[in-house]
GROMACS .gro file of N, CA and C in nm:
model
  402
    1UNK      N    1  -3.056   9.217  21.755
    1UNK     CA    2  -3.145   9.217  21.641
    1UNK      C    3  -3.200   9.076  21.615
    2UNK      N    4  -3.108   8.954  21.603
    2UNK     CA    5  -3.182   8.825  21.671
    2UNK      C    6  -3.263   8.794  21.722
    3UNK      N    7  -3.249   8.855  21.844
    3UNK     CA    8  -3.396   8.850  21.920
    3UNK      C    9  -3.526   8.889  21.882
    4UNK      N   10  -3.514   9.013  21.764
    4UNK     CA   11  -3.693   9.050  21.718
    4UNK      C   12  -3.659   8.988  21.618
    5UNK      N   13  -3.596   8.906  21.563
    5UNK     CA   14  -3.638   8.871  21.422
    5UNK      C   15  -3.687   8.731  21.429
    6UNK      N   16  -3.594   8.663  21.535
    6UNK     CA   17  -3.575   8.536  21.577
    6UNK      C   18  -3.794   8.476  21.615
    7UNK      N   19  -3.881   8.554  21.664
    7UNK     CA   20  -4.023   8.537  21.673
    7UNK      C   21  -4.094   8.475  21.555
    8UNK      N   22  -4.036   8.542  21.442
    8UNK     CA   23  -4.116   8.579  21.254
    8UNK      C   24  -4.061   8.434  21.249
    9UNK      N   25  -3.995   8.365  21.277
    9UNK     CA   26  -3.878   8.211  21.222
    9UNK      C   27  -3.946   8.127  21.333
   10UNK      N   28  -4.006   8.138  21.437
   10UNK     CA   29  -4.042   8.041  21.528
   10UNK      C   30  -4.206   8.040  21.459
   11UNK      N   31  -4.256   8.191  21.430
   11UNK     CA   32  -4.406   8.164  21.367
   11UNK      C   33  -4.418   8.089  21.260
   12UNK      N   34  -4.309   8.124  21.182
   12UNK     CA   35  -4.254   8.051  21.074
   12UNK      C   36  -4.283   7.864  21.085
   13UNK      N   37  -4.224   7.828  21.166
   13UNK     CA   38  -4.193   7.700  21.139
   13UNK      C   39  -4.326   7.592  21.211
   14UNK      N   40  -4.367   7.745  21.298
   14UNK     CA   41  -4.523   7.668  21.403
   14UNK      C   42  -4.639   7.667  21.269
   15UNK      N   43  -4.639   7.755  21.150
   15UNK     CA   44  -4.736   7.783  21.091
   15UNK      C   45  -4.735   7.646  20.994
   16UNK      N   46  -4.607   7.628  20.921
   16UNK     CA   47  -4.568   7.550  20.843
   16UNK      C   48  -4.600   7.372  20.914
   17UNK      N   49  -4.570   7.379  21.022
   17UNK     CA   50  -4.549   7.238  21.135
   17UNK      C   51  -4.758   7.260  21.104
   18UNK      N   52  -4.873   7.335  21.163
   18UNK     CA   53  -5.002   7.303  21.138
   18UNK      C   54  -5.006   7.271  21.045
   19UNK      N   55  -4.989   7.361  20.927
   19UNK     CA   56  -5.083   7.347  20.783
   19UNK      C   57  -5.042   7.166  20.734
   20UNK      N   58  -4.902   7.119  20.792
   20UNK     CA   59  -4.866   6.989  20.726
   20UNK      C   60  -4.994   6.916  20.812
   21UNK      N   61  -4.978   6.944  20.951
   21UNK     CA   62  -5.090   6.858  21.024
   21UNK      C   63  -5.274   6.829  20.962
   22UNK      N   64  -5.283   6.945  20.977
   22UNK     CA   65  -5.418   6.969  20.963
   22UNK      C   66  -5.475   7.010  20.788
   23UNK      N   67  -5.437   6.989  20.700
   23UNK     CA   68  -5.452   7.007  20.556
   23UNK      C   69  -5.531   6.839  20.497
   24UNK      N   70  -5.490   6.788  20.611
   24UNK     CA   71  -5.600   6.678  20.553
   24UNK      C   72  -5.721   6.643  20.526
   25UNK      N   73  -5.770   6.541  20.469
   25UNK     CA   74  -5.953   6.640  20.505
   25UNK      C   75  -6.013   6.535  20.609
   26UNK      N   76  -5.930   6.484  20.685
   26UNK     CA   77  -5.970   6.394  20.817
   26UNK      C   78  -5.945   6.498  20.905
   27UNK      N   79  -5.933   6.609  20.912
   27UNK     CA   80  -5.909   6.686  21.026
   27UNK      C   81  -6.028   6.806  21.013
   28UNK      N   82  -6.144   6.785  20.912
   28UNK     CA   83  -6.211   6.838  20.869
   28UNK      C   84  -6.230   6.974  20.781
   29UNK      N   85  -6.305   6.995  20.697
   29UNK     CA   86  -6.358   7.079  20.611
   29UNK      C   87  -6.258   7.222  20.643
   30UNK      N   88  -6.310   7.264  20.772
   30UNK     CA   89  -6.311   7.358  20.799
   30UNK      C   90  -6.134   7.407  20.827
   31UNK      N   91  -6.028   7.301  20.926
   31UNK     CA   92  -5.957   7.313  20.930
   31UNK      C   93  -5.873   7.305  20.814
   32UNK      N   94  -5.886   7.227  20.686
   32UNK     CA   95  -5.836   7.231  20.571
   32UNK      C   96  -5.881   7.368  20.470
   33UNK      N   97  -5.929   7.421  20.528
   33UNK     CA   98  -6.013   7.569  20.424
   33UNK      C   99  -5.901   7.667  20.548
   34UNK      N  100  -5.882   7.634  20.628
   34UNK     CA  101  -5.799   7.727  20.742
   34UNK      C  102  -5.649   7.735  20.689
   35UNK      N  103  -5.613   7.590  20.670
   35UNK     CA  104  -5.465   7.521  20.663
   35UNK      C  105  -5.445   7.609  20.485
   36UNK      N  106  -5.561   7.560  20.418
   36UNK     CA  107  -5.511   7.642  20.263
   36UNK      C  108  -5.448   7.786  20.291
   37UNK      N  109  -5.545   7.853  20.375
   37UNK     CA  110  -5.543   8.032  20.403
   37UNK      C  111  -5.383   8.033  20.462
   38UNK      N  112  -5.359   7.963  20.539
   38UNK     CA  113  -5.213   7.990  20.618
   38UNK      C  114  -5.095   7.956  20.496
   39UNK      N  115  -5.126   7.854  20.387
   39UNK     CA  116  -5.013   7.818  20.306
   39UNK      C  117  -5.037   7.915  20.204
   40UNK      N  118  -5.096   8.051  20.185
   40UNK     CA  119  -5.117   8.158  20.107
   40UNK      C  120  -5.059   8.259  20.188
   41UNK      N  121  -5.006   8.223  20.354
   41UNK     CA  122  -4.987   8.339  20.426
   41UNK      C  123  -4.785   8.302  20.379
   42UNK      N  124  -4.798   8.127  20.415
   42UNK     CA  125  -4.655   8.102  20.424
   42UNK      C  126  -4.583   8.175  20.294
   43UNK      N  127  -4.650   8.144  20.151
   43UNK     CA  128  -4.596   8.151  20.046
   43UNK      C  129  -4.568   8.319  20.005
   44UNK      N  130  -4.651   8.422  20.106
   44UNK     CA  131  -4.593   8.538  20.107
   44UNK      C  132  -4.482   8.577  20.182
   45UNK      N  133  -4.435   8.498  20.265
   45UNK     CA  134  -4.348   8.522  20.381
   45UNK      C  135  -4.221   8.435  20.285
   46UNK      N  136  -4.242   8.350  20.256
   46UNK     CA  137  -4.100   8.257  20.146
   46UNK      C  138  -4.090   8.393  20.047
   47UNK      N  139  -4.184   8.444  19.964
   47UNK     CA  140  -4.168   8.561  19.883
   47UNK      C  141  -4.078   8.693  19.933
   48UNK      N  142  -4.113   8.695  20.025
   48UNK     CA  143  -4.034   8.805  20.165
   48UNK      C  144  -3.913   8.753  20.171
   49UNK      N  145  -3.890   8.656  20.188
   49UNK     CA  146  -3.761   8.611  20.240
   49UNK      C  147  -3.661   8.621  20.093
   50UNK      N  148  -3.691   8.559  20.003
   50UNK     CA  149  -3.659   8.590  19.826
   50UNK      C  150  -3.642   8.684  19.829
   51UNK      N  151  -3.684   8.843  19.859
   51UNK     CA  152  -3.685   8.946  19.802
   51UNK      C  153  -3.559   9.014  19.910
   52UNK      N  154  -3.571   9.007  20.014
   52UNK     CA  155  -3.432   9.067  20.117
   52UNK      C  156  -3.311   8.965  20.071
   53UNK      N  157  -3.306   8.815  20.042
   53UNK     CA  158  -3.248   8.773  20.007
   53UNK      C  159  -3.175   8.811  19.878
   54UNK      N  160  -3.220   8.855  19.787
   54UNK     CA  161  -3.203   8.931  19.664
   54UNK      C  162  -3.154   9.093  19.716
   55UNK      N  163  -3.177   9.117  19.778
   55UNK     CA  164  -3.139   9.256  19.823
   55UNK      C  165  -2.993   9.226  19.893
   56UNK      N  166  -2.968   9.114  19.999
   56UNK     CA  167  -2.863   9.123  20.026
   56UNK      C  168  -2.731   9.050  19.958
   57UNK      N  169  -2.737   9.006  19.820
   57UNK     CA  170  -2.662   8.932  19.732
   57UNK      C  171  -2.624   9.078  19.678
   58UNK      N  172  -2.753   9.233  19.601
   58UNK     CA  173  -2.672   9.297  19.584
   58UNK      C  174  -2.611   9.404  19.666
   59UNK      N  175  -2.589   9.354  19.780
   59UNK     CA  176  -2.507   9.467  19.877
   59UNK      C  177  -2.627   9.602  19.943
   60UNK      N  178  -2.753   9.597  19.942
   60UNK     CA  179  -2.799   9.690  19.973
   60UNK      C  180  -2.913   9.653  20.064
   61UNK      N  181  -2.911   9.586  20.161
   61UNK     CA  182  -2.951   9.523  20.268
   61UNK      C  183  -2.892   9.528  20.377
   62UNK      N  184  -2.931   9.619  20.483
   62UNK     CA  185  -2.854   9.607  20.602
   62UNK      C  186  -2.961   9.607  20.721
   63UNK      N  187  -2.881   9.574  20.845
   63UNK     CA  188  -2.936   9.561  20.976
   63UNK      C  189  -3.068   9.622  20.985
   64UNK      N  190  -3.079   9.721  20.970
   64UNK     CA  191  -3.210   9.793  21.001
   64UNK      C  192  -3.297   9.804  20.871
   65UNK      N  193  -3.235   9.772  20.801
   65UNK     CA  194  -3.319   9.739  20.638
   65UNK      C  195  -3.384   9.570  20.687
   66UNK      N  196  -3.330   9.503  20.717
   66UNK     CA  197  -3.385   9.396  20.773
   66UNK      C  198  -3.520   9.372  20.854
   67UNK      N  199  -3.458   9.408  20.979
   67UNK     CA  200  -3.570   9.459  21.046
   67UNK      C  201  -3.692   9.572  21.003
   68UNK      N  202  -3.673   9.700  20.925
   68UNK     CA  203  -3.798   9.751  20.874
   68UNK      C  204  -3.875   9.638  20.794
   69UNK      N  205  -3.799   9.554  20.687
   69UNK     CA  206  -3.926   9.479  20.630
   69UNK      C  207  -3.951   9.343  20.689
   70UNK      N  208  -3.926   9.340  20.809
   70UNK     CA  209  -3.939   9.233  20.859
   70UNK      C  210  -4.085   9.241  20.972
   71UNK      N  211  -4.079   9.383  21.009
   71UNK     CA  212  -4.170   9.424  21.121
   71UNK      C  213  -4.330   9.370  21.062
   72UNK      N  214  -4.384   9.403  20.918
   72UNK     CA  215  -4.529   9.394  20.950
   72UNK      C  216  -4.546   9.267  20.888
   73UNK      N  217  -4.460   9.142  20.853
   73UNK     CA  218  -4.489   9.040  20.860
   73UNK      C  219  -4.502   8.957  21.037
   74UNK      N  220  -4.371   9.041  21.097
   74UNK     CA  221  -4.373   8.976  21.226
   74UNK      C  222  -4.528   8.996  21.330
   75UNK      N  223  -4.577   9.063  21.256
   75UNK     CA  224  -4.764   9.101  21.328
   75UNK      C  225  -4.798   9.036  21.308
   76UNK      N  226  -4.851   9.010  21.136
   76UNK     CA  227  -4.936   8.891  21.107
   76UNK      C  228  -4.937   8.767  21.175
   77UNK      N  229  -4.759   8.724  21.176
   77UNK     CA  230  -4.757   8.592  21.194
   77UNK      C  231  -4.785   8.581  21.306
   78UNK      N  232  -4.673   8.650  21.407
   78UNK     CA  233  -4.720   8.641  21.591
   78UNK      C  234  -4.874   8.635  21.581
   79UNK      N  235  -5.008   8.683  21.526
   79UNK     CA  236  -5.121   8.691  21.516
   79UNK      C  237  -5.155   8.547  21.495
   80UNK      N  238  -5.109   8.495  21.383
   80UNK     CA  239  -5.173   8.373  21.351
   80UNK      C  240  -5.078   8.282  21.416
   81UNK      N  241  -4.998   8.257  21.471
   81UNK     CA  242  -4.925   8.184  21.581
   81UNK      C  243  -5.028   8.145  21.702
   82UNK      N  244  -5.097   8.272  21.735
   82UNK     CA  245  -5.205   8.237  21.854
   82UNK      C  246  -5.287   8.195  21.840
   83UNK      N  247  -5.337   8.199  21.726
   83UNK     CA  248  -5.454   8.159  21.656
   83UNK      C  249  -5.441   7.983  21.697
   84UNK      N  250  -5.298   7.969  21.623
   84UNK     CA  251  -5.293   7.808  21.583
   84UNK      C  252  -5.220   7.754  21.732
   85UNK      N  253  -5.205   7.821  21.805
   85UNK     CA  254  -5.143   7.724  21.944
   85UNK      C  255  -5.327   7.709  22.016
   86UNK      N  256  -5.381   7.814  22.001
   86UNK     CA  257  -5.541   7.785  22.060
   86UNK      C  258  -5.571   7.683  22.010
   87UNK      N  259  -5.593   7.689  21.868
   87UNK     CA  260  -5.647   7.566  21.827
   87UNK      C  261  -5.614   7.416  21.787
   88UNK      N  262  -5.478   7.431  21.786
   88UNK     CA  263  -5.390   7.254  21.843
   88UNK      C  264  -5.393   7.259  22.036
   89UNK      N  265  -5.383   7.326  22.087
   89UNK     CA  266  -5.398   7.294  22.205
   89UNK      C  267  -5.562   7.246  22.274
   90UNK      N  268  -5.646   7.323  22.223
   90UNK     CA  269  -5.830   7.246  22.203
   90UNK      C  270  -5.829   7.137  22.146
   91UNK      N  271  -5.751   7.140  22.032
   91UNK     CA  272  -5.803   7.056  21.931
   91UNK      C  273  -5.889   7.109  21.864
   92UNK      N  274  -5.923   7.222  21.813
   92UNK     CA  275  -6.060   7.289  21.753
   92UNK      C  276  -6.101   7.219  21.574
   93UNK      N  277  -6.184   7.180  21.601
   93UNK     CA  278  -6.251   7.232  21.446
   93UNK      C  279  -6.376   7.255  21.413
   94UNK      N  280  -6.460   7.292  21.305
   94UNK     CA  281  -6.555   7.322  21.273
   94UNK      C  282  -6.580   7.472  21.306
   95UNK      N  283  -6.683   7.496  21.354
   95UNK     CA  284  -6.737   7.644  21.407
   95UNK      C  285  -6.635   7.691  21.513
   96UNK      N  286  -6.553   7.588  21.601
   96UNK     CA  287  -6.475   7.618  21.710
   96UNK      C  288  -6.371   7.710  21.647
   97UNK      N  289  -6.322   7.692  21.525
   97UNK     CA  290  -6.215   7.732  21.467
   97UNK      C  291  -6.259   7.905  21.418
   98UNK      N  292  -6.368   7.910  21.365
   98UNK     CA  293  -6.404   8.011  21.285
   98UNK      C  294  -6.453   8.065  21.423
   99UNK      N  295  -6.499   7.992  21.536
   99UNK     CA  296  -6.542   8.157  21.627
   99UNK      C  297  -6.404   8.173  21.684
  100UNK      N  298  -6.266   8.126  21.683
  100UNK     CA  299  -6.133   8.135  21.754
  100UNK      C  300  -6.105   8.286  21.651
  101UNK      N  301  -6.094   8.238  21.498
  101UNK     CA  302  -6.048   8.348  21.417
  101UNK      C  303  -6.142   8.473  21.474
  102UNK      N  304  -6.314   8.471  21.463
  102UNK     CA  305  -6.331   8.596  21.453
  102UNK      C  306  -6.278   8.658  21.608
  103UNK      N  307  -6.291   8.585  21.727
  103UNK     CA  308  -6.222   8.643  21.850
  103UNK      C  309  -6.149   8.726  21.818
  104UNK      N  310  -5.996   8.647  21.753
  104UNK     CA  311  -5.856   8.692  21.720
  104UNK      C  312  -5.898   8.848  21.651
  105UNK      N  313  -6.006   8.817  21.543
  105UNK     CA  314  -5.985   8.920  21.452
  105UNK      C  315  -6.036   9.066  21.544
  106UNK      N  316  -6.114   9.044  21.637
  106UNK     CA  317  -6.153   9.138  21.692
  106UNK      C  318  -6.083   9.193  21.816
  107UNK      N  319  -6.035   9.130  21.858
  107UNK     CA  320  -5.922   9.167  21.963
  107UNK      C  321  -5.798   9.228  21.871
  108UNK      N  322  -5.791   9.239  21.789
  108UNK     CA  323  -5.668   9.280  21.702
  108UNK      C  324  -5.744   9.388  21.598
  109UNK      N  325  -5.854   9.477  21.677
  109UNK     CA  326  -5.889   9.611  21.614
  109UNK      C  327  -5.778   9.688  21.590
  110UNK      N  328  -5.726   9.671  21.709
  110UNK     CA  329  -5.616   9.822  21.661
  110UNK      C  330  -5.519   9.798  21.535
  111UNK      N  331  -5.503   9.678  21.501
  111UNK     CA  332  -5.391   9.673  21.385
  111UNK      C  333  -5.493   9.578  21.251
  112UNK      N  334  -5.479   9.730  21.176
  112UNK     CA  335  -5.620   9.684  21.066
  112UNK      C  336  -5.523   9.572  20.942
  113UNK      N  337  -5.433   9.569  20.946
  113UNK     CA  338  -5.359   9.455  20.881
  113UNK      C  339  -5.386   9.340  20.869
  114UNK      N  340  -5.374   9.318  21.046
  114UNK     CA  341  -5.389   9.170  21.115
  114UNK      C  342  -5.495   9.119  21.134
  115UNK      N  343  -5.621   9.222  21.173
  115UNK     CA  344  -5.768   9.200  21.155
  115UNK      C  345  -5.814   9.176  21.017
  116UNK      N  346  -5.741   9.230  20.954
  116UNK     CA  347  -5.810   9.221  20.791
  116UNK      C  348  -5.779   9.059  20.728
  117UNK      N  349  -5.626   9.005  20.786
  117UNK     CA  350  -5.594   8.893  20.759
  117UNK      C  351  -5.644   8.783  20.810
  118UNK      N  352  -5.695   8.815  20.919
  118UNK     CA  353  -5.779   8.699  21.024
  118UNK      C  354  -5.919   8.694  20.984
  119UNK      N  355  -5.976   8.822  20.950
  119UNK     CA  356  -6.088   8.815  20.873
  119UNK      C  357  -6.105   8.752  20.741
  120UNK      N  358  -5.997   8.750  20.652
  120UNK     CA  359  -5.948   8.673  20.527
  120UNK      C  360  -6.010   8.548  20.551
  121UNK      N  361  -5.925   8.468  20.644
  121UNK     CA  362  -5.884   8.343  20.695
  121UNK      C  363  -6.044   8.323  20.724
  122UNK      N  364  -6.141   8.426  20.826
  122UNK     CA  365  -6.218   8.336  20.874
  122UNK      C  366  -6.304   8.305  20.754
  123UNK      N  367  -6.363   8.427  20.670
  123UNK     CA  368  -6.425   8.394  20.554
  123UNK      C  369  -6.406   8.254  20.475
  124UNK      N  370  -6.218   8.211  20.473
  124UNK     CA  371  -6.225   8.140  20.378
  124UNK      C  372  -6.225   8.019  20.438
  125UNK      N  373  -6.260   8.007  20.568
  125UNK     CA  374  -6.289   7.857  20.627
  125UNK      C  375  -6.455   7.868  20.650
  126UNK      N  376  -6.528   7.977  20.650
  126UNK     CA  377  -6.634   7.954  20.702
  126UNK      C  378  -6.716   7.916  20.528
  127UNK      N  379  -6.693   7.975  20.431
  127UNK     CA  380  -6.703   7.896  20.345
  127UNK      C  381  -6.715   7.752  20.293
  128UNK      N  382  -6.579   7.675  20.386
  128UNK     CA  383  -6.616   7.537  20.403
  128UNK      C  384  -6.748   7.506  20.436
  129UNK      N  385  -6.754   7.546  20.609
  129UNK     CA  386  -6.868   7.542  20.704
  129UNK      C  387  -6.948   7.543  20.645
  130UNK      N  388  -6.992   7.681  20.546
  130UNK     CA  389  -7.139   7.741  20.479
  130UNK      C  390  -7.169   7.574  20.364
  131UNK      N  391  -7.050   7.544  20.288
  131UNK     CA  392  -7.076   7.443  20.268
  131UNK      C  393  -7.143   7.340  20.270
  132UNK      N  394  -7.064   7.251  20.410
  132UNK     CA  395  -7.131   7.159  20.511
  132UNK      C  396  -7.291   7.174  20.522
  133UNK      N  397  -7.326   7.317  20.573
  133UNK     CA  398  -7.446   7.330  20.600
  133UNK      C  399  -7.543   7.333  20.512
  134UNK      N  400  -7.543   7.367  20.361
  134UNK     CA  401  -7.609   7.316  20.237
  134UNK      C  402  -7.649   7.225  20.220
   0.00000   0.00000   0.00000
């Protein structure tokens, strides 16, 4: 059970390790309108973790209770994990970033969750962009 849970804790700490990087506004507009969206993703996943945590203080949390609410965070994140190794491994920002998300978001038709969240994300960086371009 380690093993599938052990992914959600590595996205975990890759998501948390960008947003510190790139939240600056020397890393530009766009990547800081990106970095906000992911610390709205983190602060639901710390909420997640509070709430099983609270479940297993009162005794009604077990193995496979774990894993069920663990599964459709572990999408999102594995989702935005790829997102953010593409774009620290480019180096992306600006438009590079927002055409990476809509890629992601569209290759990830089949799971309307993860598309819907990547679509979130791209809106709220291309906003920056739309910005800029004013």
């Amino acid at each position: 059970m380690a093993k599938r849970i052990f992914p959600l804790c590595e996205s975990f700490v890759l998501t948390g390790q960008f947003v510190e990087s790139r939240s600056q506004f020397k890393n530009g507009l766009v990547n800081h309108a990106f970095a906000a969206s992911l610390r709205a993703l983190l602060l639901d996943y710390e909420a997640m973790v509070a709430q099983l945590e609270h479940q297993f203080r009162l005794g009604r949390l077990s193995i496979q209770g774990l894993w069920f609410y663990c599964q459709p965070m572990l999408g999102s994140m594995q989702a935005v994990s790829a997102v953010i190794h593409k774009a620290s491994a480019n180096n992306f920002t600006g438009s590079a970033v927002l055409n990476l998300l809509q890629s992601q978001a569209k290759a990830m038709a089949g799971d309307n969750t993860v598309r819907s969240l990547l679509e979130k994300m791209t809106q709220c960086a291309s906003n920056a962009y739309l910005g800029i371009l004013e």
